[in-house]
Backbone as CSV, one residue per row, in Angstrom:
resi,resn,N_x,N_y,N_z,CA_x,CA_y,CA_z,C_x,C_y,C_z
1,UNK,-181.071,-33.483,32.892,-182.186,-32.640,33.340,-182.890,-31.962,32.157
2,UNK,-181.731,-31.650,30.840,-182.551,-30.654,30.130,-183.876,-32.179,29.446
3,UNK,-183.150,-33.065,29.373,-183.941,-34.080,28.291,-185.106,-34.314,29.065
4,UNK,-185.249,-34.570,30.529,-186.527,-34.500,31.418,-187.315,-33.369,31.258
5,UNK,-186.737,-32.207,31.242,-188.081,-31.184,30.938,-188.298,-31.087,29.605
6,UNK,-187.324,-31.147,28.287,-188.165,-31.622,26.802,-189.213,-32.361,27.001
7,UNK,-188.881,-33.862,27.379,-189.870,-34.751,27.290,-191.199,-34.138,28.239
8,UNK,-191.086,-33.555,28.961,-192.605,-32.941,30.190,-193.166,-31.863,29.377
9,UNK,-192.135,-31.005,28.463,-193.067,-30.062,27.425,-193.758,-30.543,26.897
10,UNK,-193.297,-31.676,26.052,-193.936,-32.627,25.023,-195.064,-33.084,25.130
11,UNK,-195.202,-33.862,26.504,-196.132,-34.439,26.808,-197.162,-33.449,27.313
12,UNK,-196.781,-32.643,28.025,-197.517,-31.361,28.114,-198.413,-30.642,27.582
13,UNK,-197.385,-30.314,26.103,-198.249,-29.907,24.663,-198.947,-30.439,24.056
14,UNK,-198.845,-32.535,24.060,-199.626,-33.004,23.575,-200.854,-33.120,24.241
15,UNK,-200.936,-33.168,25.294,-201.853,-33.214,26.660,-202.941,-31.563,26.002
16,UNK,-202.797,-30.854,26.536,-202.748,-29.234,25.889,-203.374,-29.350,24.859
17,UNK,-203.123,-29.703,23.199,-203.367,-29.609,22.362,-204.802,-30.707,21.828
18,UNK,-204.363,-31.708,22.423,-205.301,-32.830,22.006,-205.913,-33.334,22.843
19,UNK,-205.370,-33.840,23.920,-206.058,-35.044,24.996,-207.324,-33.594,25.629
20,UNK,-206.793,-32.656,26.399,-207.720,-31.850,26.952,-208.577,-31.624,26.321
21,UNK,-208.594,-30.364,25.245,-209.957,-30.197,23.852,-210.522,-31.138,23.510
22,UNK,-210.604,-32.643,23.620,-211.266,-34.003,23.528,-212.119,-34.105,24.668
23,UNK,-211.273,-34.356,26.261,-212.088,-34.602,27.045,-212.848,-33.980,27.488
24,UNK,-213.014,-32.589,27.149,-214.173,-31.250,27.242,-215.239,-32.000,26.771
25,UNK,-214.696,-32.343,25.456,-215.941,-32.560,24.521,-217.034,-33.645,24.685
26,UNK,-215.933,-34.695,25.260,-216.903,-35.835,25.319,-217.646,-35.749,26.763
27,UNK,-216.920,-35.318,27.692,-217.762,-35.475,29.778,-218.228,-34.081,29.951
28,UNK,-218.153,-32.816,29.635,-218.543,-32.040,30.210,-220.020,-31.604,29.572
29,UNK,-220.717,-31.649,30.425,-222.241,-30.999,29.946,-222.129,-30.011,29.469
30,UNK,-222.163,-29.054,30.554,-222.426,-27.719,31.187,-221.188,-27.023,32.235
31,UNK,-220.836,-25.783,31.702,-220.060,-25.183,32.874,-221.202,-24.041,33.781
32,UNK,-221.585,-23.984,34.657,-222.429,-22.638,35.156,-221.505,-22.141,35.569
33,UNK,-222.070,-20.770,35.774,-221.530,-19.511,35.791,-219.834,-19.357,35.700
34,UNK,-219.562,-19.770,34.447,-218.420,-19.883,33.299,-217.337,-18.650,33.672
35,UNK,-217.819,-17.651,33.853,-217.345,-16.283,33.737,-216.562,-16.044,35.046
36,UNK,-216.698,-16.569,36.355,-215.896,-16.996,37.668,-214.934,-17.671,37.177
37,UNK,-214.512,-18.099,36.649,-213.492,-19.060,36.606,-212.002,-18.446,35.825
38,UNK,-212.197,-17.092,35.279,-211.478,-16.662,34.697,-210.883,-15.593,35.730
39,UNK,-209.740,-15.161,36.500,-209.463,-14.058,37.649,-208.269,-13.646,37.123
40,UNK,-207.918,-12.615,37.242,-206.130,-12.027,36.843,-205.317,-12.403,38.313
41,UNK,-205.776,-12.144,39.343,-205.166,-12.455,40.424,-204.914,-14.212,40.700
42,UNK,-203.791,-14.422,41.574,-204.113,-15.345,41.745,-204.720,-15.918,43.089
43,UNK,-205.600,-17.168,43.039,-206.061,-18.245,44.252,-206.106,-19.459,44.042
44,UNK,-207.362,-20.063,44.942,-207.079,-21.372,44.894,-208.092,-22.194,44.781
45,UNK,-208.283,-22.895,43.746,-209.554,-23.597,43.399,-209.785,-24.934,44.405
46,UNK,-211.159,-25.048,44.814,-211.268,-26.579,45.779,-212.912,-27.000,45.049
47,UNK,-213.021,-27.903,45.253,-213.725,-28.850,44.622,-213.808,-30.224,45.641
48,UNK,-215.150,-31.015,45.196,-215.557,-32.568,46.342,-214.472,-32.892,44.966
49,UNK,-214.163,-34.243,45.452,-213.052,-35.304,44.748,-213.683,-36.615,44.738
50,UNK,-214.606,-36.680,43.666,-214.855,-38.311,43.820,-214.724,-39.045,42.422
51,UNK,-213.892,-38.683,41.667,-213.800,-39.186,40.702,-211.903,-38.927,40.695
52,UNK,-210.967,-39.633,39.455,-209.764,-39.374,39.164,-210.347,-37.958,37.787
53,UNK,-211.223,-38.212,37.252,-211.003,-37.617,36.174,-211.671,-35.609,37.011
54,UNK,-211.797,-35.285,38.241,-211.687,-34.188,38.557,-210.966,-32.938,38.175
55,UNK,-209.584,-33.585,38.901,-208.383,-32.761,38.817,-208.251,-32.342,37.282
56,UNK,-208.260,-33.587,36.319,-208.195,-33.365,34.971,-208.885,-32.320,34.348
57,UNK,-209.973,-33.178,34.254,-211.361,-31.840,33.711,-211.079,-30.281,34.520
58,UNK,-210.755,-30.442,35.713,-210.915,-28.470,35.862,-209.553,-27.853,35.423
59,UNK,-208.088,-29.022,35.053,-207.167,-28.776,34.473,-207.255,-28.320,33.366
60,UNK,-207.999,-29.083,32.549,-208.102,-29.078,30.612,-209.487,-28.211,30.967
61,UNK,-209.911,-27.566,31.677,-210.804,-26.011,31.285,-209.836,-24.899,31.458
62,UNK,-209.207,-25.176,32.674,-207.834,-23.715,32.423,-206.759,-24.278,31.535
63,UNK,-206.860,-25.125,30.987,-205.989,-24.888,29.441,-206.343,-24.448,28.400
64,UNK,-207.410,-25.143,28.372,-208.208,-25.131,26.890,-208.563,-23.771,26.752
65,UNK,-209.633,-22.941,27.523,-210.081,-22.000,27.441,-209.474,-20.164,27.786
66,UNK,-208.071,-20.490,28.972,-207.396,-19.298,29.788,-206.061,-19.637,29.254
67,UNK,-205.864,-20.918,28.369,-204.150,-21.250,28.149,-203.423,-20.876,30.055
68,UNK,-203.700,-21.326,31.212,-203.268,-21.564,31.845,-203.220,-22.797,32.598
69,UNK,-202.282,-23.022,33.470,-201.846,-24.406,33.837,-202.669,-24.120,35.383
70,UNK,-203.201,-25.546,35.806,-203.956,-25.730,37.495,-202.825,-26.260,38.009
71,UNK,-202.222,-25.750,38.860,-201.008,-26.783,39.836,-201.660,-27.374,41.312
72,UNK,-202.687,-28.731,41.159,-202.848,-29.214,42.154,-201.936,-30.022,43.030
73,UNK,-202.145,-29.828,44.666,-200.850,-30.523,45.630,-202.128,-32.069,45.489
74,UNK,-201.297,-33.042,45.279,-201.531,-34.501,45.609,-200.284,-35.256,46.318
75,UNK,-201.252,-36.250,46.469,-200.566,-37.599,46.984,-199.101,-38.183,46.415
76,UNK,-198.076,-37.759,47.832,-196.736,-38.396,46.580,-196.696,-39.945,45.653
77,UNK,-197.967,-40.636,46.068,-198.147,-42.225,45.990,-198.140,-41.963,44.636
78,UNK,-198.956,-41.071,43.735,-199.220,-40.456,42.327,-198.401,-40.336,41.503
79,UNK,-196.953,-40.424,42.012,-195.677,-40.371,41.321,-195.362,-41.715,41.373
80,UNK,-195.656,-42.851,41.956,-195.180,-44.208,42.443,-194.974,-44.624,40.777
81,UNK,-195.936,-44.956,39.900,-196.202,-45.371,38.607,-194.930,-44.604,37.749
82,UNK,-194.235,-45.294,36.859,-193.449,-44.452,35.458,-194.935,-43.306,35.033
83,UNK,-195.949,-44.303,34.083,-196.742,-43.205,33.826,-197.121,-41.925,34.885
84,UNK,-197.679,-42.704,36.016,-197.669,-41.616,36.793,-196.963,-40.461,37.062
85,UNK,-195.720,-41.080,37.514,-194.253,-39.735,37.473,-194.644,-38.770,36.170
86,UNK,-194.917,-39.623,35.198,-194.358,-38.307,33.770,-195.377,-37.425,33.405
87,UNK,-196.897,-37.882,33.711,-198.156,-37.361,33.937,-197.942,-36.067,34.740
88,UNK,-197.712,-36.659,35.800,-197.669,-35.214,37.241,-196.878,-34.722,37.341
89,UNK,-195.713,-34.904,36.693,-194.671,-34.404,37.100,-194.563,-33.220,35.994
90,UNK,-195.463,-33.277,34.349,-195.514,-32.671,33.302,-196.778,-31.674,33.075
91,UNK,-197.482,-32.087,34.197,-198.801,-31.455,34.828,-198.154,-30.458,35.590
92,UNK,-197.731,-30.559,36.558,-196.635,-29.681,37.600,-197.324,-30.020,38.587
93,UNK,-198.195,-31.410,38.997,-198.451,-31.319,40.303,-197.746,-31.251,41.606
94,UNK,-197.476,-31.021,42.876,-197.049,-30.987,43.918,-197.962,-31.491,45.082
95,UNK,-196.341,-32.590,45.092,-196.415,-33.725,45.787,-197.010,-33.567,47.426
96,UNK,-197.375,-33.920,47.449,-197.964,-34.080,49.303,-196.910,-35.197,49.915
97,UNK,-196.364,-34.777,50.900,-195.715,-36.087,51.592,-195.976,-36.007,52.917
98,UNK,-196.844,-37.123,53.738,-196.806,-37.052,54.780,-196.256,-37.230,55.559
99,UNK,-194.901,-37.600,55.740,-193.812,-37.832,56.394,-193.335,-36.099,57.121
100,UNK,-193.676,-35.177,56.349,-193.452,-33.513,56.952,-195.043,-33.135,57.449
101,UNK,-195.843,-33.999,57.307,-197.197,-33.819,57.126,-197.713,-32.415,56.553
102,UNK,-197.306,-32.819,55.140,-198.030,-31.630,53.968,-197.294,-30.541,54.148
103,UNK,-195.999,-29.977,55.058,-195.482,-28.812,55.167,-194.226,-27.846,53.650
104,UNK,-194.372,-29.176,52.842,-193.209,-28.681,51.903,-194.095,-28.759,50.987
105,UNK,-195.220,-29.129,50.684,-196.641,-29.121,49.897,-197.034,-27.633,49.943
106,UNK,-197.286,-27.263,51.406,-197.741,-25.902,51.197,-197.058,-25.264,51.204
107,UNK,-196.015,-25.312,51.227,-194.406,-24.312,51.275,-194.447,-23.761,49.728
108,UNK,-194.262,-25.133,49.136,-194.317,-24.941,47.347,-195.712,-24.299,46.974
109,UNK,-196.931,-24.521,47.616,-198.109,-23.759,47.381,-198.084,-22.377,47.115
110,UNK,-197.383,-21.914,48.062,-197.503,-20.540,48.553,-196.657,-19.887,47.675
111,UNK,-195.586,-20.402,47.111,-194.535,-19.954,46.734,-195.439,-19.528,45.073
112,UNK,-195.755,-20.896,44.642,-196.716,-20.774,43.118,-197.304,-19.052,43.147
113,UNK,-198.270,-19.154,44.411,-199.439,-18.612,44.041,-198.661,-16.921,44.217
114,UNK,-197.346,-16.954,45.026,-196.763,-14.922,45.053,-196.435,-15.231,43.743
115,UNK,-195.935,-16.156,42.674,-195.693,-16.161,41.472,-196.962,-15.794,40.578
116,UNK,-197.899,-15.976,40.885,-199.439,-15.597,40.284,-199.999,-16.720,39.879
117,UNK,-199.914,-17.977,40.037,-200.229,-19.397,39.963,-201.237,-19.155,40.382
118,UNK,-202.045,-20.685,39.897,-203.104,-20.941,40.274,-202.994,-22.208,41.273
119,UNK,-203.499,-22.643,42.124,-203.408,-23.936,42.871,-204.394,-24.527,43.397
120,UNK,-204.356,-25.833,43.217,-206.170,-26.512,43.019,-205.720,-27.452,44.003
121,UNK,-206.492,-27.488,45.257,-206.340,-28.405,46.878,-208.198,-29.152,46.664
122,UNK,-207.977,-30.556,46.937,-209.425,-31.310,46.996,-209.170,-31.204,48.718
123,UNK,-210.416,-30.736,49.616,-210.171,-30.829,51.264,-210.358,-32.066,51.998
124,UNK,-211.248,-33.039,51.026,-211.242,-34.197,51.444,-210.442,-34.719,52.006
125,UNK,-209.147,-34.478,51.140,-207.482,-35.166,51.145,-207.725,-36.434,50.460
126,UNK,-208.516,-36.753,49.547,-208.526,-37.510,48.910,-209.746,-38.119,48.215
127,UNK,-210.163,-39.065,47.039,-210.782,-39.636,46.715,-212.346,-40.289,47.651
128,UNK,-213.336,-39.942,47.567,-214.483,-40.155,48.358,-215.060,-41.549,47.748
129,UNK,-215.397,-42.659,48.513,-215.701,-43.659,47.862,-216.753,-44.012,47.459
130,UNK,-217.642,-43.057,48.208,-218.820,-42.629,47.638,-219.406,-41.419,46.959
131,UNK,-220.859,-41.092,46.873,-220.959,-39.793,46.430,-220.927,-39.002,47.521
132,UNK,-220.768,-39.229,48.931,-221.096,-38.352,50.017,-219.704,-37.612,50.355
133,UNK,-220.171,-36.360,50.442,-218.951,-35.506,50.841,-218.595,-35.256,52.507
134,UNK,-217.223,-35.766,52.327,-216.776,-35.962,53.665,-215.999,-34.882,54.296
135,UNK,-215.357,-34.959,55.504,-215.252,-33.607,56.516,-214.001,-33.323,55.958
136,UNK,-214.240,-31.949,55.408,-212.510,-31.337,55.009,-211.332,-31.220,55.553
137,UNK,-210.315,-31.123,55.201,-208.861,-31.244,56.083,-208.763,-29.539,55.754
138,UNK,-208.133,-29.099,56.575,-207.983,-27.462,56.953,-206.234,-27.103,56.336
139,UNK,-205.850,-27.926,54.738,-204.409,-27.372,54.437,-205.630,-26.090,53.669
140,UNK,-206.399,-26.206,52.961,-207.169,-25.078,52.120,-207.369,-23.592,52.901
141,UNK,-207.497,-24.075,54.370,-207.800,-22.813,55.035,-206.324,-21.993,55.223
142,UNK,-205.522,-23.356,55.625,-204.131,-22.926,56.450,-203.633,-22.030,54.906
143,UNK,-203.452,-22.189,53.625,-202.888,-22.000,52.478,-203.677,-20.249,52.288
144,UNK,-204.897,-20.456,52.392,-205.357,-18.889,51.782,-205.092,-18.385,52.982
145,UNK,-204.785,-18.864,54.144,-204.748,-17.138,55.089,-203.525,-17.259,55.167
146,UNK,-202.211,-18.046,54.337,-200.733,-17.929,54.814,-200.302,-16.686,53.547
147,UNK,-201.553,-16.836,52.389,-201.080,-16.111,51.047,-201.935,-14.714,50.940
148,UNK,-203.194,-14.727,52.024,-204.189,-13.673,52.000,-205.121,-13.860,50.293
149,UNK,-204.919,-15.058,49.667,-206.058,-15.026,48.532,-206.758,-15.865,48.630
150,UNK,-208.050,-14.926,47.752,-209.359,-15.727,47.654,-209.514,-17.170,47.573
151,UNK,-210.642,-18.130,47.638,-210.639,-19.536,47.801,-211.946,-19.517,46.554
152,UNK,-211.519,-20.213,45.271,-213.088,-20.405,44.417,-213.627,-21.615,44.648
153,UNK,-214.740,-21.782,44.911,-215.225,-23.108,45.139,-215.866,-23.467,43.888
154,UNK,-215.684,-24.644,43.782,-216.652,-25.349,42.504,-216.958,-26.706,42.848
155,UNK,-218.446,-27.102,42.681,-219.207,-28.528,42.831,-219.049,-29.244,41.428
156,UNK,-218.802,-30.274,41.461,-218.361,-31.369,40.477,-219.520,-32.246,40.331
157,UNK,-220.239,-32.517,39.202,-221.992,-33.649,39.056,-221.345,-34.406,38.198
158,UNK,-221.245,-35.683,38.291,-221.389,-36.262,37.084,-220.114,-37.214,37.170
159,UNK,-218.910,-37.100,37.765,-217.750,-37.941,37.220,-218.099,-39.020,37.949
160,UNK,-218.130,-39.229,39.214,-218.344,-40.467,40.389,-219.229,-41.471,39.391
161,UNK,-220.511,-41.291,38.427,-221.149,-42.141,37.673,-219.963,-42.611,36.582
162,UNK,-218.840,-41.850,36.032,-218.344,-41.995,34.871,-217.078,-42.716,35.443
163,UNK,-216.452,-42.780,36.786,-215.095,-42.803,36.980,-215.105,-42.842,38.687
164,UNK,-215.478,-43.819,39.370,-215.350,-43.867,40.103,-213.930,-44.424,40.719
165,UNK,-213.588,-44.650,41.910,-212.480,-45.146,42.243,-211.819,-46.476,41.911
166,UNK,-212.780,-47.294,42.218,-212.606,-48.401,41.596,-212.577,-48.947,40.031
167,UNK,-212.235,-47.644,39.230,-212.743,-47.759,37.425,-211.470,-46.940,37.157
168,UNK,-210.799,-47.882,36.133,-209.574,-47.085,35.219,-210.024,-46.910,34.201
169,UNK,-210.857,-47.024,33.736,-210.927,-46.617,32.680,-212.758,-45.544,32.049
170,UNK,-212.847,-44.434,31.888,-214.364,-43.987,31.957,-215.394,-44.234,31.397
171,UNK,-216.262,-44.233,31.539,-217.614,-44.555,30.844,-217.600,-42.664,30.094
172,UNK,-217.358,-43.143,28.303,-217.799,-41.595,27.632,-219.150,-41.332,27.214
173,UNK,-219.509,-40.474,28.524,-220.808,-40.019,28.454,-220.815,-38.448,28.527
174,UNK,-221.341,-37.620,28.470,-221.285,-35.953,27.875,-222.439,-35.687,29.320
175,UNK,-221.935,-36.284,30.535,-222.865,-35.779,31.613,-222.341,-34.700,33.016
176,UNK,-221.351,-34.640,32.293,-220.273,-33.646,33.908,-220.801,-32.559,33.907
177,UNK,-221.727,-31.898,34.895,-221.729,-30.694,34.870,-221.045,-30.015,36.164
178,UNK,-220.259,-29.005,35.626,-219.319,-27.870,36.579,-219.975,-26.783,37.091
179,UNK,-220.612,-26.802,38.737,-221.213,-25.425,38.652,-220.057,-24.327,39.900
180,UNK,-219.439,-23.212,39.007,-218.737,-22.600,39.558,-219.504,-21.490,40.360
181,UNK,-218.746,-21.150,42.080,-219.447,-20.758,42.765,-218.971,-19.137,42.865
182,UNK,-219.019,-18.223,43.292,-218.105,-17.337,43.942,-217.106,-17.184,44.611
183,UNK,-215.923,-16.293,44.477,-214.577,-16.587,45.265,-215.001,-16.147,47.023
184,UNK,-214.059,-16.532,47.458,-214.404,-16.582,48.923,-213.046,-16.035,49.634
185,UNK,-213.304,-14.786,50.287,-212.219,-14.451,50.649,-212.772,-14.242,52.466
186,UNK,-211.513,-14.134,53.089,-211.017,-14.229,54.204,-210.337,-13.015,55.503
187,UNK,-210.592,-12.185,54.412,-210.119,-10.939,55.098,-210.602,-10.280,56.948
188,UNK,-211.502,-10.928,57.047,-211.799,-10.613,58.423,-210.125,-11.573,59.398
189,UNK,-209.716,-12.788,58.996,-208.942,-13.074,59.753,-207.862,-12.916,59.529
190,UNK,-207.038,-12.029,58.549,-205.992,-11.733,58.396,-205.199,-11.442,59.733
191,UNK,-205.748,-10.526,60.585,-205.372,-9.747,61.402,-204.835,-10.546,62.953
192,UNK,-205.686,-11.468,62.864,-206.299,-12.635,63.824,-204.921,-13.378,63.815
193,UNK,-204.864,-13.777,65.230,-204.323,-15.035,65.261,-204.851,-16.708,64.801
194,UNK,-203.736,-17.154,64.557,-204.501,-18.185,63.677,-204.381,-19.665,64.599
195,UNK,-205.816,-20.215,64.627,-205.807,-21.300,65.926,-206.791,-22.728,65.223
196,UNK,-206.560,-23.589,65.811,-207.802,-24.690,65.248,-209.161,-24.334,65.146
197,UNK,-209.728,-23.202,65.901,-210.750,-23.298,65.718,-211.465,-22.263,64.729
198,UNK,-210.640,-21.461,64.034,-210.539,-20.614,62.960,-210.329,-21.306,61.477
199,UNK,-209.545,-21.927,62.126,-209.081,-23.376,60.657,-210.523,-24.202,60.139
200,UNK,-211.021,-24.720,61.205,-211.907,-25.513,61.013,-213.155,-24.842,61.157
201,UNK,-213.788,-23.669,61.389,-214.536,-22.635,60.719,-214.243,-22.328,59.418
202,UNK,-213.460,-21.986,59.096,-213.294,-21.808,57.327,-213.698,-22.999,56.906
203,UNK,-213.093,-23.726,57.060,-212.864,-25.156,56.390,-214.274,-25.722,56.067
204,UNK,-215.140,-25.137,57.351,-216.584,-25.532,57.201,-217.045,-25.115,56.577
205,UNK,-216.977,-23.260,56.814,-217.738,-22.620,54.952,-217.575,-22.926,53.918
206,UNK,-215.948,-23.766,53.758,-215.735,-23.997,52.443,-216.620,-25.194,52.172
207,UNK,-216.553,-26.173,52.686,-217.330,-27.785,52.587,-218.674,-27.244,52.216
208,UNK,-219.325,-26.582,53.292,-220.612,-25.697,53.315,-221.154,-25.231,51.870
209,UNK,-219.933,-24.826,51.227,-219.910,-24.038,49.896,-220.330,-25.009,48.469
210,UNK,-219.142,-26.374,48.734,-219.101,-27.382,48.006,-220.361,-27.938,47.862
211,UNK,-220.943,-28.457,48.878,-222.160,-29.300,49.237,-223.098,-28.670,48.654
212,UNK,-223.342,-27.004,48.106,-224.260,-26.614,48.188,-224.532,-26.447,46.768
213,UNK,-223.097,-26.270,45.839,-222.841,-26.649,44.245,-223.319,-28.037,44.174
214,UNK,-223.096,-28.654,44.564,-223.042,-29.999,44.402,-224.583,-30.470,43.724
215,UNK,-225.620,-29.515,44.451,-226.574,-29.711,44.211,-227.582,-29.191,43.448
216,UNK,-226.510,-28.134,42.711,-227.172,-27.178,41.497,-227.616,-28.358,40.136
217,UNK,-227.977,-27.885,39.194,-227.972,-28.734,37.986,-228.091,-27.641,37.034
């Protein structure tokens, strides 16, 4: 066990040190309104997902710039690969398994974020095969009203041209622009019982939120 977490520092630090401060340099345009993205408290970042290199890029901005780590929940399939395993597993992502359907996903969510973590959920539930943003899954809603914190939204321009689903490898072009939105908190339903149709009201402001970055420049 100890030689598994050496080797996840390692790769970690090298990730950290080099690979991130690179891929800033070469895909990201523009960050808007830069200054959101930095919170002492913790929440939970969501973002459209149509590229692989997403998760990355809003990873290697809270490294590069806050020296903190994004712990996004994904797909246990993401671990299937050796590389894969040592990637995510050195990332600290958390695994989604649908076999509990996502319940030990957000178990570990929740747990991060009373630790003061940060935790980054795409609502899609996955990869969009196009540029069109599709109807959110409600773990984002179920997660901020189980922890009572804010939800930051941020619209993603630019990767789907560089890295689409069907592309391993990116086109390096300096065109990603990140426009970060305001945090979004929830406090009217704390109190509330919590039902589908509360779930999927949030869930809508949040999409609502996305769609509407999406279209900044």
């Amino acid at each position: 066990m100890k030689d598994k977490e050496k080797k996840h520092k390692l790769f970690y630090y090298f990730i950290k040190k080099f690979i991130a401060p690179l891929s800033l340099k070469i895909f990201i345009k523009k960050i808007n309104n830069f200054e959101n993205l930095n919170r002492e408290h913790p929440f939970i970042i969501t973002s459209n997902h149509f590229s692989y290199l997403d998760p990355f890029l809003l990873s290697a901005i809270y490294t590069v710039y806050f020296n903190k780590k994004l712990y996004f929940i994904g797909k246990k399939k993401l671990f299937r690969t050796f590389i894969g395993k040592i990637f995510h597993e050195a990332s600290g992502t958390i695994p989604l398994d649908k076999s509990d359907k996502g319940r030990s996903a957000l178990w570990k969510a929740q747990k991060y974020l009373k630790e003061g973590k940060i935790i980054g959920i795409f609502p899609e539930g996955g990869l969009s095969k196009s540029k069109k943003l599709r109807k959110g899954k409600t773990g984002v809603a179920r997660l901020a009203l189980a922890t009572k914190v804010p939800v930051l939204i941020i619209g993603i321009k630019g990767t789907f041209e560089l890295m689409p689903i069907d592309r391993f490898i990116p086109k390096f072009k300096k065109t990603v622009i990140i426009n970060v939105g305001e945090l979004m908190y929830f406090n009217k339903y704390y109190n509330k019982k919590i039902n589908r149709r509360i779930l999927r009201k949030i869930t809508n402001e949040i999409m609502s939120k996305i769609k509407s970055l999406m279209s900044t420049s």
